[in-house]
Every structure is written in C-alpha cells, then in structure tokens.
Amino acid sequence: MQTITLEVQESVSEKFMCLLSHFKKDEIAIINNEWLDFLERLSISEKEVNEGKIKPFDLEDLTKNI
C-alpha cells in the first residue's frame, strides 16, 4: 500500500473524511500524524541498530532490574 500525506483545510475535512469512508478497509487506511512519526522513529532506530550505532535491549532483562 502506498502512503500519502495530505493537509486538509478544516472547512473541508469532514467532507474529505466522509469521502474516504466510502472505500473498503483493505483499500485505504487512515493513519494519524502521531502514528507516522512513530513509524519514522522506528525506522531510524532499526537503521541505527543495523549499523551498530545503538544496541538493542531485551525487555525481559529490563523488567527484571526494575
């Protein structure tokens, strides 16, 4: 699926969302900006781990030390 980022004026946002709601769930997904920001940070972190710039941690080890 292709991701497209749009800015929509408040005056048409309700109509635009209504238009999008006519598509099937497997045809379109609405992702908010917070989710896009999270995905971008996740991608950057994965790249840094792969390049050896940062070290991943084990969640089980982390919770044992709390």
PDB file of N, CA and C in Angstrom:
ATOM      1  N   MET A   1       0.856  -1.180   0.000  1.00  0.00           N
ATOM      2  CA  MET A   1       0.000   0.000   0.000  1.00  0.00           C
ATOM      3  C   MET A   1       0.899   1.239   0.000  1.00  0.00           C
ATOM      4  N   GLN A   2       0.556   2.231  -0.757  1.00  0.00           N
ATOM      5  CA  GLN A   2       1.306   3.477  -0.835  1.00  0.00           C
ATOM      6  C   GLN A   2       0.820   4.427   0.253  1.00  0.00           C
ATOM      7  N   THR A   3       1.748   5.188   0.857  1.00  0.00           N
ATOM      8  CA  THR A   3       1.387   6.171   1.878  1.00  0.00           C
ATOM      9  C   THR A   3       1.472   7.565   1.288  1.00  0.00           C
ATOM     10  N   ILE A   4       0.414   8.343   1.494  1.00  0.00           N
ATOM     11  CA  ILE A   4       0.348   9.717   1.004  1.00  0.00           C
ATOM     12  C   ILE A   4      -0.008  10.608   2.183  1.00  0.00           C
ATOM     13  N   THR A   5       0.732  11.698   2.356  1.00  0.00           N
ATOM     14  CA  THR A   5       0.453  12.650   3.426  1.00  0.00           C
ATOM     15  C   THR A   5      -0.226  13.873   2.827  1.00  0.00           C
ATOM     16  N   LEU A   6      -1.359  14.268   3.405  1.00  0.00           N
ATOM     17  CA  LEU A   6      -2.124  15.410   2.916  1.00  0.00           C
ATOM     18  C   LEU A   6      -2.393  16.387   4.046  1.00  0.00           C
ATOM     19  N   GLU A   7      -2.508  17.652   3.694  1.00  0.00           N
ATOM     20  CA  GLU A   7      -3.002  18.657   4.625  1.00  0.00           C
ATOM     21  C   GLU A   7      -4.343  19.110   4.090  1.00  0.00           C
ATOM     22  N   VAL A   8      -5.359  19.089   4.947  1.00  0.00           N
ATOM     23  CA  VAL A   8      -6.720  19.412   4.529  1.00  0.00           C
ATOM     24  C   VAL A   8      -7.239  20.554   5.395  1.00  0.00           C
ATOM     25  N   GLN A   9      -7.827  21.547   4.755  1.00  0.00           N
ATOM     26  CA  GLN A   9      -8.415  22.673   5.481  1.00  0.00           C
ATOM     27  C   GLN A   9      -9.557  22.178   6.365  1.00  0.00           C
ATOM     28  N   GLU A  10      -9.684  22.786   7.537  1.00  0.00           N
ATOM     29  CA  GLU A  10     -10.755  22.414   8.464  1.00  0.00           C
ATOM     30  C   GLU A  10     -12.124  22.495   7.789  1.00  0.00           C
ATOM     31  N   SER A  11     -12.302  23.466   6.912  1.00  0.00           N
ATOM     32  CA  SER A  11     -13.608  23.680   6.283  1.00  0.00           C
ATOM     33  C   SER A  11     -14.050  22.515   5.395  1.00  0.00           C
ATOM     34  N   VAL A  12     -13.120  21.693   4.931  1.00  0.00           N
ATOM     35  CA  VAL A  12     -13.478  20.555   4.075  1.00  0.00           C
ATOM     36  C   VAL A  12     -13.107  19.211   4.691  1.00  0.00           C
ATOM     37  N   SER A  13     -12.520  19.202   5.864  1.00  0.00           N
ATOM     38  CA  SER A  13     -12.035  17.954   6.449  1.00  0.00           C
ATOM     39  C   SER A  13     -13.148  16.940   6.696  1.00  0.00           C
ATOM     40  N   GLU A  14     -14.303  17.393   7.146  1.00  0.00           N
ATOM     41  CA  GLU A  14     -15.412  16.467   7.399  1.00  0.00           C
ATOM     42  C   GLU A  14     -15.883  15.824   6.096  1.00  0.00           C
ATOM     43  N   LYS A  15     -16.007  16.609   5.044  1.00  0.00           N
ATOM     44  CA  LYS A  15     -16.413  16.079   3.735  1.00  0.00           C
ATOM     45  C   LYS A  15     -15.347  15.124   3.191  1.00  0.00           C
ATOM     46  N   PHE A  16     -14.094  15.477   3.393  1.00  0.00           N
ATOM     47  CA  PHE A  16     -12.996  14.643   2.906  1.00  0.00           C
ATOM     48  C   PHE A  16     -13.000  13.293   3.626  1.00  0.00           C
ATOM     49  N   MET A  17     -13.187  13.309   4.935  1.00  0.00           N
ATOM     50  CA  MET A  17     -13.233  12.070   5.704  1.00  0.00           C
ATOM     51  C   MET A  17     -14.442  11.231   5.295  1.00  0.00           C
ATOM     52  N   CYS A  18     -15.540  11.878   4.983  1.00  0.00           N
ATOM     53  CA  CYS A  18     -16.737  11.167   4.504  1.00  0.00           C
ATOM     54  C   CYS A  18     -16.423  10.474   3.182  1.00  0.00           C
ATOM     55  N   LEU A  19     -15.737  11.161   2.303  1.00  0.00           N
ATOM     56  CA  LEU A  19     -15.339  10.562   1.025  1.00  0.00           C
ATOM     57  C   LEU A  19     -14.458   9.334   1.257  1.00  0.00           C
ATOM     58  N   LEU A  20     -13.488   9.459   2.134  1.00  0.00           N
ATOM     59  CA  LEU A  20     -12.586   8.339   2.417  1.00  0.00           C
ATOM     60  C   LEU A  20     -13.320   7.156   3.035  1.00  0.00           C
ATOM     61  N   SER A  21     -14.360   7.420   3.793  1.00  0.00           N
ATOM     62  CA  SER A  21     -15.089   6.340   4.464  1.00  0.00           C
ATOM     63  C   SER A  21     -15.823   5.426   3.481  1.00  0.00           C
ATOM     64  N   HIS A  22     -15.978   5.854   2.244  1.00  0.00           N
ATOM     65  CA  HIS A  22     -16.660   5.037   1.235  1.00  0.00           C
ATOM     66  C   HIS A  22     -15.772   3.918   0.679  1.00  0.00           C
ATOM     67  N   PHE A  23     -14.486   3.977   0.959  1.00  0.00           N
ATOM     68  CA  PHE A  23     -13.572   2.932   0.492  1.00  0.00           C
ATOM     69  C   PHE A  23     -13.588   1.755   1.454  1.00  0.00           C
ATOM     70  N   LYS A  24     -13.263   0.576   0.958  1.00  0.00           N
ATOM     71  CA  LYS A  24     -13.175  -0.615   1.800  1.00  0.00           C
ATOM     72  C   LYS A  24     -11.931  -0.517   2.684  1.00  0.00           C
ATOM     73  N   LYS A  25     -11.963  -1.211   3.822  1.00  0.00           N
ATOM     74  CA  LYS A  25     -10.858  -1.175   4.781  1.00  0.00           C
ATOM     75  C   LYS A  25      -9.547  -1.677   4.174  1.00  0.00           C
ATOM     76  N   ASP A  26      -9.635  -2.610   3.222  1.00  0.00           N
ATOM     77  CA  ASP A  26      -8.404  -3.123   2.617  1.00  0.00           C
ATOM     78  C   ASP A  26      -7.926  -2.249   1.447  1.00  0.00           C
ATOM     79  N   GLU A  27      -8.687  -1.195   1.124  1.00  0.00           N
ATOM     80  CA  GLU A  27      -8.307  -0.290   0.048  1.00  0.00           C
ATOM     81  C   GLU A  27      -7.626   0.975   0.569  1.00  0.00           C
ATOM     82  N   ILE A  28      -7.989   1.377   1.773  1.00  0.00           N
ATOM     83  CA  ILE A  28      -7.451   2.622   2.324  1.00  0.00           C
ATOM     84  C   ILE A  28      -7.388   2.525   3.846  1.00  0.00           C
ATOM     85  N   ALA A  29      -6.350   3.088   4.413  1.00  0.00           N
ATOM     86  CA  ALA A  29      -6.211   3.141   5.869  1.00  0.00           C
ATOM     87  C   ALA A  29      -5.858   4.569   6.258  1.00  0.00           C
ATOM     88  N   ILE A  30      -6.534   5.095   7.245  1.00  0.00           N
ATOM     89  CA  ILE A  30      -6.259   6.452   7.723  1.00  0.00           C
ATOM     90  C   ILE A  30      -5.289   6.337   8.894  1.00  0.00           C
ATOM     91  N   ILE A  31      -4.137   6.955   8.725  1.00  0.00           N
ATOM     92  CA  ILE A  31      -3.087   6.910   9.743  1.00  0.00           C
ATOM     93  C   ILE A  31      -2.856   8.337  10.221  1.00  0.00           C
ATOM     94  N   ASN A  32      -2.942   8.563  11.522  1.00  0.00           N
ATOM     95  CA  ASN A  32      -2.747   9.926  12.018  1.00  0.00           C
ATOM     96  C   ASN A  32      -1.266  10.290  12.063  1.00  0.00           C
ATOM     97  N   ASN A  33      -0.964  11.560  12.233  1.00  0.00           N
ATOM     98  CA  ASN A  33       0.418  12.049  12.229  1.00  0.00           C
ATOM     99  C   ASN A  33       1.255  11.426  13.330  1.00  0.00           C
ATOM    100  N   GLU A  34       0.664  11.183  14.487  1.00  0.00           N
ATOM    101  CA  GLU A  34       1.422  10.582  15.588  1.00  0.00           C
ATOM    102  C   GLU A  34       1.919   9.197  15.194  1.00  0.00           C
ATOM    103  N   TRP A  35       1.088   8.432  14.507  1.00  0.00           N
ATOM    104  CA  TRP A  35       1.486   7.094  14.057  1.00  0.00           C
ATOM    105  C   TRP A  35       2.595   7.197  13.022  1.00  0.00           C
ATOM    106  N   LEU A  36       2.492   8.147  12.098  1.00  0.00           N
ATOM    107  CA  LEU A  36       3.540   8.338  11.093  1.00  0.00           C
ATOM    108  C   LEU A  36       4.861   8.726  11.753  1.00  0.00           C
ATOM    109  N   ASP A  37       4.800   9.605  12.753  1.00  0.00           N
ATOM    110  CA  ASP A  37       6.003   9.993  13.489  1.00  0.00           C
ATOM    111  C   ASP A  37       6.630   8.783  14.168  1.00  0.00           C
ATOM    112  N   PHE A  38       5.787   7.946  14.790  1.00  0.00           N
ATOM    113  CA  PHE A  38       6.280   6.737  15.456  1.00  0.00           C
ATOM    114  C   PHE A  38       6.963   5.813  14.453  1.00  0.00           C
ATOM    115  N   LEU A  39       6.325   5.595  13.296  1.00  0.00           N
ATOM    116  CA  LEU A  39       6.903   4.716  12.279  1.00  0.00           C
ATOM    117  C   LEU A  39       8.240   5.256  11.770  1.00  0.00           C
ATOM    118  N   GLU A  40       8.339   6.557  11.626  1.00  0.00           N
ATOM    119  CA  GLU A  40       9.599   7.159  11.180  1.00  0.00           C
ATOM    120  C   GLU A  40      10.692   6.953  12.225  1.00  0.00           C
ATOM    121  N   ARG A  41      10.366   7.180  13.512  1.00  0.00           N
ATOM    122  CA  ARG A  41      11.359   6.971  14.585  1.00  0.00           C
ATOM    123  C   ARG A  41      11.764   5.507  14.658  1.00  0.00           C
ATOM    124  N   LEU A  42      10.804   4.609  14.468  1.00  0.00           N
ATOM    125  CA  LEU A  42      11.088   3.179  14.491  1.00  0.00           C
ATOM    126  C   LEU A  42      12.042   2.801  13.363  1.00  0.00           C
ATOM    127  N   SER A  43      11.814   3.332  12.196  1.00  0.00           N
ATOM    128  CA  SER A  43      12.665   3.059  11.040  1.00  0.00           C
ATOM    129  C   SER A  43      14.083   3.568  11.278  1.00  0.00           C
ATOM    130  N   ILE A  44      14.203   4.761  11.832  1.00  0.00           N
ATOM    131  CA  ILE A  44      15.524   5.329  12.137  1.00  0.00           C
ATOM    132  C   ILE A  44      16.230   4.469  13.178  1.00  0.00           C
ATOM    133  N   SER A  45      15.514   4.049  14.224  1.00  0.00           N
ATOM    134  CA  SER A  45      16.114   3.212  15.269  1.00  0.00           C
ATOM    135  C   SER A  45      16.582   1.878  14.696  1.00  0.00           C
ATOM    136  N   GLU A  46      15.765   1.276  13.846  1.00  0.00           N
ATOM    137  CA  GLU A  46      16.146  -0.004  13.240  1.00  0.00           C
ATOM    138  C   GLU A  46      17.420   0.160  12.411  1.00  0.00           C
ATOM    139  N   LYS A  47      17.499   1.244  11.671  1.00  0.00           N
ATOM    140  CA  LYS A  47      18.687   1.515  10.853  1.00  0.00           C
ATOM    141  C   LYS A  47      19.918   1.678  11.750  1.00  0.00           C
ATOM    142  N   GLU A  48      19.778   2.400  12.859  1.00  0.00           N
ATOM    143  CA  GLU A  48      20.907   2.622  13.774  1.00  0.00           C
ATOM    144  C   GLU A  48      21.339   1.323  14.432  1.00  0.00           C
ATOM    145  N   VAL A  49      20.404   0.437  14.755  1.00  0.00           N
ATOM    146  CA  VAL A  49      20.751  -0.870  15.323  1.00  0.00           C
ATOM    147  C   VAL A  49      21.523  -1.676  14.284  1.00  0.00           C
ATOM    148  N   ASN A  50      21.013  -1.703  13.056  1.00  0.00           N
ATOM    149  CA  ASN A  50      21.668  -2.454  11.987  1.00  0.00           C
ATOM    150  C   ASN A  50      23.066  -1.935  11.683  1.00  0.00           C
ATOM    151  N   GLU A  51      23.273  -0.634  11.842  1.00  0.00           N
ATOM    152  CA  GLU A  51      24.585  -0.030  11.589  1.00  0.00           C
ATOM    153  C   GLU A  51      25.498  -0.124  12.808  1.00  0.00           C
ATOM    154  N   GLY A  52      24.978  -0.637  13.925  1.00  0.00           N
ATOM    155  CA  GLY A  52      25.776  -0.769  15.139  1.00  0.00           C
ATOM    156  C   GLY A  52      25.934   0.523  15.921  1.00  0.00           C
ATOM    157  N   LYS A  53      25.161   1.540  15.599  1.00  0.00           N
ATOM    158  CA  LYS A  53      25.253   2.829  16.290  1.00  0.00           C
ATOM    159  C   LYS A  53      24.608   2.771  17.673  1.00  0.00           C
ATOM    160  N   ILE A  54      23.561   1.961  17.822  1.00  0.00           N
ATOM    161  CA  ILE A  54      22.920   1.762  19.118  1.00  0.00           C
ATOM    162  C   ILE A  54      22.725   0.275  19.345  1.00  0.00           C
ATOM    163  N   LYS A  55      22.618  -0.104  20.607  1.00  0.00           N
ATOM    164  CA  LYS A  55      22.472  -1.511  20.959  1.00  0.00           C
ATOM    165  C   LYS A  55      21.036  -1.773  21.412  1.00  0.00           C
ATOM    166  N   PRO A  56      20.383  -2.790  20.856  1.00  0.00           N
ATOM    167  CA  PRO A  56      19.029  -3.111  21.307  1.00  0.00           C
ATOM    168  C   PRO A  56      19.054  -3.681  22.721  1.00  0.00           C
ATOM    169  N   PHE A  57      17.932  -3.637  23.399  1.00  0.00           N
ATOM    170  CA  PHE A  57      17.864  -4.205  24.743  1.00  0.00           C
ATOM    171  C   PHE A  57      16.795  -5.282  24.788  1.00  0.00           C
ATOM    172  N   ASP A  58      16.926  -6.154  25.758  1.00  0.00           N
ATOM    173  CA  ASP A  58      15.969  -7.244  25.970  1.00  0.00           C
ATOM    174  C   ASP A  58      14.972  -6.774  27.014  1.00  0.00           C
ATOM    175  N   LEU A  59      13.697  -6.727  26.661  1.00  0.00           N
ATOM    176  CA  LEU A  59      12.664  -6.224  27.567  1.00  0.00           C
ATOM    177  C   LEU A  59      12.580  -7.058  28.843  1.00  0.00           C
ATOM    178  N   GLU A  60      12.765  -8.365  28.740  1.00  0.00           N
ATOM    179  CA  GLU A  60      12.725  -9.211  29.930  1.00  0.00           C
ATOM    180  C   GLU A  60      13.844  -8.857  30.892  1.00  0.00           C
ATOM    181  N   ASP A  61      15.059  -8.623  30.377  1.00  0.00           N
ATOM    182  CA  ASP A  61      16.170  -8.214  31.230  1.00  0.00           C
ATOM    183  C   ASP A  61      15.882  -6.861  31.879  1.00  0.00           C
ATOM    184  N   LEU A  62      15.272  -5.957  31.137  1.00  0.00           N
ATOM    185  CA  LEU A  62      14.967  -4.637  31.662  1.00  0.00           C
ATOM    186  C   LEU A  62      13.960  -4.727  32.812  1.00  0.00           C
ATOM    187  N   THR A  63      12.918  -5.545  32.661  1.00  0.00           N
ATOM    188  CA  THR A  63      11.892  -5.639  33.701  1.00  0.00           C
ATOM    189  C   THR A  63      12.402  -6.376  34.940  1.00  0.00           C
ATOM    190  N   LYS A  64      13.392  -7.255  34.791  1.00  0.00           N
ATOM    191  CA  LYS A  64      13.972  -7.953  35.944  1.00  0.00           C
ATOM    192  C   LYS A  64      14.712  -6.980  36.846  1.00  0.00           C
ATOM    193  N   ASN A  65      15.265  -5.937  36.278  1.00  0.00           N
ATOM    194  CA  ASN A  65      16.066  -4.980  37.044  1.00  0.00           C
ATOM    195  C   ASN A  65      15.233  -3.871  37.673  1.00  0.00           C
ATOM    196  N   ILE A  66      13.933  -3.883  37.443  1.00  0.00           N
ATOM    197  CA  ILE A  66      13.077  -2.823  38.000  1.00  0.00           C
ATOM    198  C   ILE A  66      12.560  -3.240  39.353  1.00  0.00           C
TER     199      ILE A  66
END
